[in-house]
Amino acid sequence: MTLKGPARLVVPAVRALSPYVPGKPVSELEREYGLTDIVKLASNENPWRASEAALAAMHAALEDIWLYPDGSSFELRSELSRFLGLPNDCITIGNGSNDLLMLLAEATLTPAHNAVYSQHGFAIYPLVIKATGAEAREAPALPANSAMPFGHDLDAMATLIDRSTRLVFIANPNNPTGTWVDNAALERFISRTGPDTLVVLDEAYFEYAQGFGVADGVRWLAKYPNLVVVRTFSKAWGLAGARVGYALSHPEVADALNRLRPAFNVNVIGQVGALASLRDPSHMQAGIAQSLIELRFLQEQLDARKLATVPSAANFLLVRVGAHAAKVYEALLRGGVIVRPVSGYGLPEYLRVSVGLRAQNMKFLETLDSLRGSLW
Ligand SMILES: *Cc1c(COP(=O)(O)O)cnc(C)c1O
């Protein structure tokens, strides 16, 4: 097909991209179905929310909104440096960690390169790889009957790495599966990956996962100069709307990312919200404890209903509802409950449910029960 309009000016790699499909916003469901009291369990947001200190700091910062933010996020980087025990020059702040994943791809990939990720891995990885014109190599995931169903198969990923592989993306735990990789196997994987390939360890759910013994990639940074750890304030810290993430890496990688990123990529509100959060992590920690209780509750309740779940070290659960998953999703929407369909992730029989407050989880379960008989 020959394009006549301005689309012909767009580079083919970008023209071919399939956009990321986010969870349905509450306002959209309100408009479409005329519903109120909607429960959204679709984007792994933290219903225990940001701390009071963070909210107060963000309110106060509105006064300064006419000023450009500090483009270097100096105070936030200094606080993170103290919080993590890492030098300042290892840290890059992003407009959410999505920003950093994109910067990493832009900084290292060309059409002559490739990058590796896992089947059922986070959907942003193939997107940022393909946008550069590089080849996106998807390794098959572990089978449904393994101890970590649909989880990353590090051996399969390793076999796809060659001289032109510049990036490997590992989500630990992974979204949308909730699965994680063995610590020793992960370190072996990193140690065997050559110096010409960056291993990007996406720890978006790190704070939740610690209680499950999931690896802390920060401990390996000094040892492996090709390791990049990416984290976010969107999940456990309750700041998804403020858009703040960070990458921890060798200073030369951080330097490249800091040259490439837009000069003011992180806004004033996000910077002060993240800073105040770090200074008082107790609220975040209390939310994690609650989230774990509710995760267990959901697992037990779904188990009692003979609905299988995949092991999760995060704040969401992958639930097997069967061949009619799309219909269950639609019926839940009509009942005012938004979950996440994952057919786009190659998991057509599953739905992903974020852990909510007890009342939200109850509404999800009760709406599910009301579909019994008609849908299964
Ligand atoms: C939610 C999530 C992110 C974080 O996205 P932000 O841009 O920081 O909001 C990154 N990676 C994974 C695997 C996620 O699930």
Coordinates of N, CA and C in Angstrom, one line a residue, residues 133-351:
G133 N 13.9 0.3 15.5 CA 14.2 -0.4 14.3 C 15.1 -1.7 14.6
A134 N 15.4 -1.9 15.9 CA 16.2 -3.1 16.2 C 15.3 -4.3 16.2
E135 N 15.9 -5.5 16.2 CA 15.1 -6.7 16.2 C 14.7 -7.1 17.6
A136 N 13.4 -7.4 17.8 CA 12.9 -7.8 19.1 C 12.9 -9.3 19.2
R137 N 13.7 -9.9 20.0 CA 13.8 -11.4 20.1 C 13.1 -11.9 21.4
E138 N 12.0 -12.6 21.1 CA 11.2 -13.1 22.3 C 11.5 -14.6 22.6
A139 N 12.0 -14.8 23.8 CA 12.3 -16.1 24.3 C 11.1 -16.8 24.8
P140 N 10.9 -18.1 24.5 CA 9.7 -18.8 25.0 C 9.8 -18.8 26.5
A141 N 8.6 -18.7 27.2 CA 8.5 -18.7 28.6 C 8.5 -20.1 29.1
L142 N 8.5 -20.2 30.5 CA 8.4 -21.6 31.1 C 7.0 -22.1 30.8
P143 N 6.8 -23.4 30.7 CA 5.5 -23.9 30.4 C 4.5 -23.7 31.5
A144 N 3.2 -23.9 31.2 CA 2.1 -23.7 32.1 C 2.2 -24.6 33.3
N145 N 2.8 -25.8 33.2 CA 2.9 -26.7 34.3 C 4.2 -26.7 35.1
S146 N 5.0 -25.6 34.9 CA 6.2 -25.5 35.7 C 5.9 -24.9 37.0
A147 N 6.9 -24.8 37.9 CA 6.7 -24.2 39.2 C 6.4 -22.7 39.1
M148 N 6.9 -22.1 38.0 CA 6.6 -20.7 37.8 C 6.0 -20.6 36.4
P149 N 4.7 -20.9 36.3 CA 4.0 -21.0 35.0 C 4.1 -19.7 34.3
F150 N 4.5 -19.7 33.0 CA 4.6 -18.6 32.1 C 5.8 -17.6 32.5
G151 N 6.6 -18.0 33.5 CA 7.7 -17.2 34.0 C 8.9 -17.2 33.0
H152 N 9.8 -16.3 33.3 CA 11.0 -16.2 32.4 C 11.8 -17.5 32.4
D153 N 12.2 -17.9 31.3 CA 13.2 -19.1 31.1 C 14.5 -18.5 30.8
L154 N 15.4 -18.3 31.8 CA 16.6 -17.6 31.7 C 17.5 -18.3 30.7
D155 N 17.5 -19.7 30.6 CA 18.3 -20.4 29.7 C 17.9 -20.1 28.3
A156 N 16.5 -20.1 28.0 CA 16.0 -19.8 26.7 C 16.4 -18.4 26.3
M157 N 16.4 -17.5 27.3 CA 16.8 -16.1 27.0 C 18.3 -16.0 26.6
A158 N 19.1 -16.8 27.3 CA 20.5 -16.7 27.1 C 20.9 -17.2 25.7
T159 N 20.1 -18.2 25.2 CA 20.5 -18.8 23.9 C 20.2 -17.8 22.8
L160 N 19.3 -16.8 23.0 CA 19.0 -15.8 22.0 C 20.0 -14.6 21.9
I161 N 20.9 -14.6 22.9 CA 21.9 -13.5 22.9 C 23.0 -13.8 22.0
D162 N 23.3 -12.8 21.1 CA 24.5 -13.0 20.2 C 25.3 -11.7 20.2
R163 N 26.3 -11.5 19.3 CA 27.2 -10.4 19.3 C 26.4 -9.1 19.1
S164 N 25.2 -9.1 18.5 CA 24.5 -7.9 18.2 C 23.4 -7.6 19.3
T165 N 23.4 -8.3 20.4 CA 22.4 -8.1 21.4 C 22.9 -7.0 22.4
R166 N 22.2 -5.9 22.4 CA 22.6 -4.8 23.2 C 21.9 -4.8 24.6
L167 N 20.7 -5.3 24.6 CA 19.8 -5.2 25.8 C 19.1 -6.6 26.0
V168 N 19.0 -6.9 27.3 CA 18.1 -8.0 27.7 C 17.2 -7.5 28.8
F169 N 15.9 -7.6 28.6 CA 15.0 -7.1 29.6 C 14.5 -8.3 30.5
I170 N 14.7 -8.2 31.8 CA 14.1 -9.2 32.7 C 13.3 -8.5 33.8
A171 N 12.0 -8.8 33.8 CA 11.1 -8.2 34.8 C 11.1 -9.2 36.0
N172 N 11.4 -8.7 37.2 CA 11.5 -9.6 38.3 C 11.0 -8.9 39.6
P173 N 9.7 -9.3 40.0 CA 8.8 -10.2 39.4 C 8.3 -9.6 38.0
N174 N 7.7 -10.5 37.2 CA 7.2 -10.1 35.9 C 5.8 -9.7 36.0
N175 N 5.4 -8.8 35.2 CA 4.0 -8.4 34.9 C 3.7 -8.8 33.5
P176 N 2.6 -9.5 33.2 CA 1.4 -9.8 34.0 C 1.4 -11.1 34.8
T177 N 2.5 -11.8 34.9 CA 2.4 -13.1 35.5 C 2.6 -13.1 37.0
G178 N 3.4 -12.2 37.5 CA 3.7 -12.2 39.0 C 4.8 -13.1 39.4
T179 N 5.3 -13.9 38.4 CA 6.4 -14.8 38.6 C 7.7 -14.2 38.8
W180 N 8.7 -14.9 39.4 CA 10.0 -14.4 39.6 C 11.0 -15.5 39.3
V181 N 12.3 -15.0 39.2 CA 13.4 -16.0 38.9 C 14.2 -16.3 40.1
D182 N 14.8 -17.4 40.1 CA 15.7 -17.8 41.2 C 16.9 -16.9 41.3
N183 N 17.3 -16.5 42.5 CA 18.4 -15.6 42.7 C 19.7 -16.1 42.2
A184 N 20.0 -17.3 42.5 CA 21.3 -17.8 42.0 C 21.3 -17.9 40.5
A185 N 20.2 -18.4 39.9 CA 20.1 -18.5 38.4 C 20.2 -17.1 37.8
L186 N 19.7 -16.1 38.4 CA 19.7 -14.8 37.9 C 21.1 -14.2 37.9
E187 N 21.8 -14.4 39.0 CA 23.2 -13.9 39.1 C 24.1 -14.7 38.1
R188 N 23.8 -16.0 37.9 CA 24.6 -16.7 36.9 C 24.4 -16.1 35.5
F189 N 23.1 -15.8 35.2 CA 22.7 -15.3 33.9 C 23.5 -13.9 33.7
I190 N 23.4 -13.1 34.7 CA 24.1 -11.8 34.6 C 25.6 -11.9 34.4
S191 N 26.2 -12.9 35.2 CA 27.6 -13.0 35.1 C 28.1 -13.6 33.8
R192 N 27.2 -14.4 33.2 CA 27.6 -15.0 31.9 C 27.3 -14.1 30.7
T193 N 26.5 -13.0 30.9 CA 26.2 -12.2 29.8 C 27.4 -11.3 29.5
G194 N 27.9 -11.2 28.3 CA 29.1 -10.5 28.0 C 29.0 -9.0 28.2
P195 N 30.1 -8.3 28.2 CA 30.2 -6.9 28.5 C 29.5 -6.0 27.4
D196 N 29.2 -6.6 26.3 CA 28.6 -5.9 25.2 C 27.0 -5.9 25.2
T197 N 26.5 -6.5 26.3 CA 25.0 -6.5 26.4 C 24.6 -6.0 27.8
L198 N 23.7 -5.1 27.8 CA 23.2 -4.6 29.1 C 22.1 -5.5 29.6
V199 N 22.1 -5.9 30.8 CA 21.0 -6.6 31.4 C 20.2 -5.6 32.2
V200 N 18.9 -5.4 31.7 CA 18.0 -4.5 32.4 C 17.1 -5.3 33.3
L201 N 17.3 -5.1 34.6 CA 16.5 -5.8 35.6 C 15.4 -4.8 36.0
D202 N 14.2 -5.1 35.6 CA 13.0 -4.3 35.9 C 12.4 -4.7 37.2
E203 N 12.6 -3.9 38.2 CA 12.2 -4.2 39.6 C 11.0 -3.3 40.0
A204 N 10.0 -3.2 39.1 CA 8.9 -2.3 39.4 C 8.1 -2.8 40.7
Y205 N 8.2 -4.1 41.0 CA 7.5 -4.6 42.2 C 8.4 -5.0 43.3
F206 N 9.6 -4.4 43.3 CA 10.7 -4.8 44.2 C 10.2 -4.8 45.7
E207 N 9.5 -3.7 46.0 CA 9.1 -3.5 47.4 C 8.2 -4.6 47.9
Y208 N 7.3 -5.1 47.0 CA 6.4 -6.2 47.3 C 7.1 -7.5 47.4
A209 N 8.1 -7.6 46.5 CA 8.7 -8.9 46.3 C 9.7 -9.3 47.3
Q210 N 10.2 -8.3 48.1 CA 11.2 -8.6 49.1 C 10.8 -9.6 50.1
G211 N 9.5 -9.6 50.5 CA 9.0 -10.6 51.4 C 9.0 -12.0 50.9
F212 N 9.2 -12.2 49.6 CA 9.2 -13.5 48.9 C 10.6 -13.9 48.6
G213 N 11.6 -13.2 49.1 CA 13.0 -13.5 48.9 C 13.5 -13.3 47.5
V214 N 12.8 -12.5 46.7 CA 13.2 -12.1 45.4 C 14.4 -11.3 45.4
A215 N 15.3 -11.5 44.4 CA 16.6 -10.8 44.4 C 16.5 -9.3 44.5
D216 N 17.5 -8.7 45.1 CA 17.7 -7.2 45.2 C 18.9 -6.9 44.3
G217 N 18.6 -6.5 43.0 CA 19.6 -6.3 42.0 C 20.6 -5.2 42.4
V218 N 20.3 -4.3 43.3 CA 21.2 -3.3 43.7 C 22.5 -3.9 44.2
R219 N 22.4 -5.0 44.9 CA 23.6 -5.7 45.5 C 24.6 -6.1 44.4
W220 N 24.2 -6.2 43.2 CA 25.1 -6.7 42.1 C 25.6 -5.6 41.3
L221 N 25.2 -4.4 41.5 CA 25.6 -3.3 40.6 C 27.1 -3.1 40.6
A222 N 27.8 -3.1 41.7 CA 29.2 -2.9 41.8 C 30.0 -4.0 41.1
K223 N 29.4 -5.2 41.1 CA 30.1 -6.3 40.5 C 30.0 -6.4 39.0
Y224 N 28.8 -6.0 38.5 CA 28.5 -6.2 37.1 C 28.2 -4.8 36.4
P225 N 29.2 -4.3 35.7 CA 29.0 -2.9 35.1 C 28.0 -2.9 34.0
N226 N 27.6 -4.1 33.5 CA 26.6 -4.1 32.4 C 25.1 -4.3 33.0
L227 N 25.0 -4.2 34.3 CA 23.7 -4.4 34.9 C 23.0 -3.0 35.1
V228 N 21.7 -2.9 34.8 CA 20.9 -1.7 35.0 C 19.7 -2.2 35.8
V229 N 19.4 -1.6 36.9 CA 18.2 -1.9 37.7 C 17.3 -0.7 37.6
V230 N 16.0 -1.1 37.2 CA 15.0 0.0 37.0 C 13.9 -0.2 38.0
R231 N 13.6 0.9 38.8 CA 12.5 0.8 39.8 C 11.6 2.0 39.6
T232 N 10.5 2.0 40.4 CA 9.4 3.0 40.1 C 8.8 3.5 41.4
F233 N 8.2 4.7 41.4 CA 7.4 5.1 42.5 C 5.9 4.9 42.2
S234 N 5.6 4.2 41.1 CA 4.2 4.0 40.7 C 3.5 3.0 41.4
K235 N 4.2 2.0 42.0 CA 3.5 0.9 42.6 C 3.4 1.0 44.1
A236 N 4.4 0.4 44.8 CA 4.3 0.4 46.2 C 4.3 1.8 46.9
W237 N 4.8 2.8 46.2 CA 4.9 4.1 46.8 C 3.6 4.9 46.5
G238 N 2.7 4.3 45.7 CA 1.4 5.0 45.5 C 1.4 6.3 44.7
L239 N 2.4 6.4 43.7 CA 2.5 7.7 43.0 C 2.4 7.5 41.5
A240 N 1.6 6.5 41.1 CA 1.5 6.2 39.6 C 1.2 7.5 38.8
G241 N 0.3 8.3 39.3 CA 0.0 9.5 38.5 C 1.0 10.6 38.5
A242 N 2.0 10.5 39.4 CA 3.1 11.5 39.5 C 4.2 11.3 38.5
R243 N 4.3 10.0 38.0 CA 5.3 9.6 37.0 C 6.7 9.8 37.4
V244 N 7.2 9.0 38.3 CA 8.6 9.0 38.7 C 9.2 7.6 38.8
G245 N 10.2 7.4 38.0 CA 10.9 6.1 38.1 C 12.4 6.4 38.2
Y246 N 13.2 5.4 38.4 CA 14.7 5.6 38.4 C 15.4 4.4 37.9
A247 N 16.6 4.7 37.3 CA 17.5 3.6 36.8 C 18.8 3.7 37.7
L248 N 19.3 2.6 38.0 CA 20.6 2.5 38.8 C 21.5 1.7 37.9
S249 N 22.7 2.3 37.7 CA 23.6 1.7 36.7 C 25.0 2.1 36.9
H250 N 25.9 1.6 36.1 CA 27.3 2.1 36.0 C 27.2 3.6 35.6
P251 N 28.0 4.5 36.2 CA 27.9 5.9 35.9 C 28.0 6.2 34.4
E252 N 28.7 5.4 33.6 CA 28.7 5.8 32.2 C 27.4 5.5 31.5
V253 N 26.6 4.6 32.0 CA 25.3 4.3 31.4 C 24.4 5.5 31.9
A254 N 24.5 5.8 33.2 CA 23.7 6.9 33.7 C 24.0 8.2 33.0
D255 N 25.2 8.4 32.7 CA 25.6 9.7 31.9 C 25.0 9.7 30.6
A256 N 24.9 8.6 29.9 CA 24.3 8.5 28.6 C 22.8 8.8 28.7
L257 N 22.2 8.2 29.7 CA 20.7 8.4 29.8 C 20.4 9.8 30.2
N258 N 21.3 10.4 31.0 CA 21.0 11.8 31.4 C 21.3 12.8 30.3
R259 N 22.1 12.4 29.3 CA 22.3 13.3 28.1 C 21.1 13.2 27.2
L260 N 20.5 12.0 27.1 CA 19.5 11.7 26.2 C 18.1 12.2 26.6
R261 N 17.8 12.1 27.9 CA 16.5 12.4 28.4 C 16.1 13.8 28.2
P262 N 14.8 14.1 28.0 CA 14.4 15.5 27.9 C 14.9 16.3 29.1
A263 N 15.2 17.5 29.0 CA 15.9 18.3 30.1 C 15.0 18.4 31.3
F264 N 13.7 18.4 31.1 CA 12.8 18.5 32.3 C 11.8 17.4 32.3
N265 N 12.3 16.2 32.2 CA 11.4 15.0 32.1 C 10.6 14.7 33.3
V266 N 11.0 15.1 34.5 CA 10.3 14.8 35.7 C 9.8 16.1 36.3
N267 N 8.5 16.2 36.5 CA 7.9 17.5 36.9 C 8.1 17.8 38.4
V268 N 7.8 19.0 38.8 CA 8.0 19.4 40.2 C 7.2 18.6 41.2
I269 N 5.9 18.3 40.9 CA 5.1 17.5 41.8 C 5.6 16.1 42.0
G270 N 6.1 15.5 40.9 CA 6.6 14.2 41.0 C 7.9 14.1 41.8
Q271 N 8.8 15.1 41.6 CA 10.0 15.2 42.3 C 9.8 15.3 43.8
V272 N 8.9 16.2 44.3 CA 8.8 16.4 45.7 C 8.0 15.3 46.3
G273 N 7.0 14.7 45.6 CA 6.3 13.6 46.1 C 7.1 12.4 46.4
A274 N 8.0 12.1 45.4 CA 9.0 11.0 45.6 C 9.9 11.2 46.7
L275 N 10.4 12.5 46.8 CA 11.4 12.8 47.9 C 10.7 12.7 49.3
A276 N 9.5 13.2 49.4 CA 8.9 13.1 50.7 C 8.5 11.6 51.1
S277 N 8.2 10.9 50.1 CA 7.9 9.4 50.3 C 9.1 8.7 50.9
L278 N 10.3 9.0 50.3 CA 11.5 8.3 50.7 C 11.9 8.6 52.1
R279 N 11.5 9.9 52.5 CA 11.9 10.3 53.9 C 11.0 9.7 54.9
D280 N 9.9 9.1 54.5 CA 9.1 8.4 55.5 C 8.5 7.1 54.9
P281 N 9.3 6.1 54.8 CA 8.8 4.9 54.1 C 7.8 4.0 54.9
S282 N 7.5 4.4 56.1 CA 6.6 3.6 57.0 C 5.3 3.4 56.4
H283 N 4.7 4.4 55.8 CA 3.4 4.3 55.1 C 3.5 3.2 54.0
M284 N 4.5 3.3 53.2 CA 4.7 2.4 52.1 C 4.8 0.9 52.7
Q285 N 5.6 0.8 53.7 CA 5.7 -0.5 54.3 C 4.4 -1.1 54.9
A286 N 3.6 -0.2 55.5 CA 2.3 -0.7 56.0 C 1.4 -1.2 54.9
G287 N 1.5 -0.4 53.8 CA 0.7 -0.8 52.6 C 1.1 -2.2 52.0
I288 N 2.4 -2.4 52.0 CA 2.9 -3.7 51.5 C 2.3 -4.8 52.4
A289 N 2.3 -4.6 53.7 CA 1.9 -5.7 54.6 C 0.4 -5.9 54.4
Q290 N -0.4 -4.9 54.2 CA -1.8 -5.0 53.9 C -2.0 -5.7 52.5
S291 N -1.2 -5.3 51.6 CA -1.3 -5.9 50.2 C -1.1 -7.4 50.3
L292 N -0.1 -7.8 51.1 CA 0.2 -9.3 51.2 C -1.0 -10.0 51.8
I293 N -1.6 -9.4 52.8 CA -2.8 -10.1 53.4 C -3.9 -10.2 52.4
E294 N -4.1 -9.2 51.6 CA -5.2 -9.3 50.6 C -4.8 -10.2 49.5
L295 N -3.5 -10.3 49.1 CA -3.1 -11.2 48.1 C -3.4 -12.6 48.5
R296 N -3.1 -13.0 49.8 CA -3.4 -14.3 50.3 C -4.9 -14.6 50.3
F297 N -5.6 -13.5 50.7 CA -7.1 -13.7 50.8 C -7.7 -14.0 49.4
L298 N -7.2 -13.2 48.4 CA -7.7 -13.5 47.0 C -7.3 -14.9 46.5
Q299 N -6.1 -15.3 46.8 CA -5.6 -16.6 46.4 C -6.5 -17.7 47.0
E300 N -6.8 -17.5 48.3 CA -7.6 -18.6 49.0 C -9.0 -18.6 48.4
Q301 N -9.6 -17.4 48.2 CA -10.9 -17.3 47.7 C -11.1 -17.8 46.3
L302 N -10.1 -17.6 45.4 CA -10.1 -18.1 44.1 C -9.9 -19.6 44.0
D303 N -9.0 -20.0 44.9 CA -8.7 -21.4 45.1 C -10.0 -22.2 45.5
A304 N -10.8 -21.6 46.4 CA -12.0 -22.2 46.9 C -13.0 -22.3 45.7
R305 N -12.9 -21.4 44.8 CA -13.8 -21.4 43.6 C -13.2 -22.2 42.4
K306 N -12.2 -22.9 42.7 CA -11.5 -23.8 41.7 C -11.0 -23.0 40.5
L307 N -10.6 -21.7 40.8 CA -10.0 -20.9 39.8 C -8.5 -20.8 40.1
A308 N -7.7 -21.4 39.1 CA -6.3 -21.5 39.4 C -5.6 -20.1 39.3
T309 N -4.6 -19.9 40.1 CA -3.8 -18.6 40.1 C -2.4 -19.0 39.9
V310 N -1.6 -18.1 39.3 CA -0.2 -18.2 39.1 C 0.5 -17.6 40.3
P311 N 1.6 -18.3 40.8 CA 2.3 -17.7 42.0 C 2.7 -16.2 41.7
S312 N 2.5 -15.4 42.7 CA 2.8 -13.9 42.5 C 3.5 -13.4 43.7
A313 N 4.6 -12.6 43.4 CA 5.4 -11.9 44.4 C 5.1 -10.4 44.3
A314 N 4.0 -10.1 43.8 CA 3.7 -8.6 43.5 C 2.3 -8.3 44.1
N315 N 1.7 -7.2 43.6 CA 0.4 -6.8 44.1 C -0.7 -7.1 43.1
F316 N -0.6 -8.2 42.4 CA -1.6 -8.6 41.4 C -1.6 -10.1 41.3
L317 N -2.6 -10.7 40.7 CA -2.7 -12.1 40.5 C -3.2 -12.4 39.1
L318 N -2.6 -13.4 38.5 CA -3.0 -13.9 37.2 C -4.0 -15.1 37.4
V319 N -5.2 -15.0 37.0 CA -6.3 -15.9 37.3 C -6.7 -16.6 36.0
R320 N -6.8 -18.0 36.1 CA -7.3 -18.7 34.9 C -8.8 -18.8 35.0
V321 N -9.5 -18.1 34.1 CA -10.9 -18.2 34.0 C -11.4 -19.1 32.9
G322 N -10.6 -19.4 31.9 CA -10.9 -20.3 30.9 C -11.2 -19.6 29.5
A323 N -11.7 -20.4 28.6 CA -11.9 -19.9 27.2 C -12.8 -18.7 27.1
H324 N -13.6 -18.5 28.1 CA -14.6 -17.4 28.0 C -14.1 -16.2 28.8
A325 N -12.8 -16.0 28.9 CA -12.2 -14.9 29.7 C -12.6 -13.6 29.2
A326 N -12.7 -13.4 27.9 CA -13.1 -12.1 27.4 C -14.6 -11.8 27.8
K327 N -15.4 -12.8 27.8 CA -16.8 -12.6 28.3 C -16.9 -12.2 29.8
V328 N -16.0 -12.9 30.5 CA -16.0 -12.6 32.0 C -15.5 -11.2 32.2
Y329 N -14.5 -10.8 31.5 CA -14.0 -9.4 31.6 C -15.1 -8.4 31.3
E330 N -15.9 -8.6 30.2 CA -17.0 -7.7 29.8 C -18.1 -7.7 30.9
A331 N -18.4 -8.9 31.4 CA -19.5 -9.0 32.4 C -19.0 -8.3 33.7
L332 N -17.7 -8.4 34.1 CA -17.2 -7.7 35.3 C -17.3 -6.2 35.1
L333 N -17.0 -5.8 33.8 CA -17.2 -4.3 33.5 C -18.6 -3.9 33.8
R334 N -19.5 -4.6 33.3 CA -21.0 -4.2 33.5 C -21.3 -4.2 35.0
G335 N -20.6 -5.1 35.7 CA -20.8 -5.1 37.2 C -20.0 -4.0 37.9
G336 N -19.3 -3.2 37.2 CA -18.6 -2.1 37.8 C -17.2 -2.5 38.3
V337 N -16.6 -3.6 37.8 CA -15.3 -4.0 38.2 C -14.4 -4.1 37.0
I338 N -13.3 -3.3 37.0 CA -12.3 -3.3 35.9 C -11.1 -4.2 36.3
V339 N -10.9 -5.3 35.5 CA -9.7 -6.1 35.7 C -8.9 -5.9 34.3
R340 N -7.9 -6.7 34.2 CA -7.1 -6.6 33.0 C -7.1 -7.8 32.1
P341 N -7.6 -7.7 30.9 CA -7.5 -8.9 30.0 C -6.1 -9.0 29.5
V342 N -5.6 -10.2 29.3 CA -4.2 -10.4 29.0 C -4.0 -11.3 27.7
S343 N -5.1 -11.3 26.9 CA -4.9 -12.0 25.6 C -3.8 -11.4 24.8
G344 N -3.6 -10.1 24.9 CA -2.5 -9.4 24.1 C -1.1 -9.9 24.6
Y345 N -1.1 -10.5 25.8 CA 0.1 -11.1 26.3 C 0.2 -12.6 26.0
G346 N -0.6 -13.1 25.1 CA -0.6 -14.5 24.8 C -1.2 -15.4 25.9
L347 N -2.1 -14.8 26.7 CA -2.7 -15.5 27.8 C -4.3 -15.4 27.7
P348 N -4.9 -15.9 26.6 CA -6.3 -15.6 26.4 C -7.2 -16.2 27.4
E349 N -6.8 -17.2 28.2 CA -7.7 -17.8 29.2 C -7.6 -17.2 30.6
Y350 N -6.8 -16.1 30.7 CA -6.5 -15.5 32.0 C -7.0 -14.1 32.1
L351 N -7.2 -13.6 33.3 CA -7.4 -12.2 33.6 C -6.4 -11.9 34.7

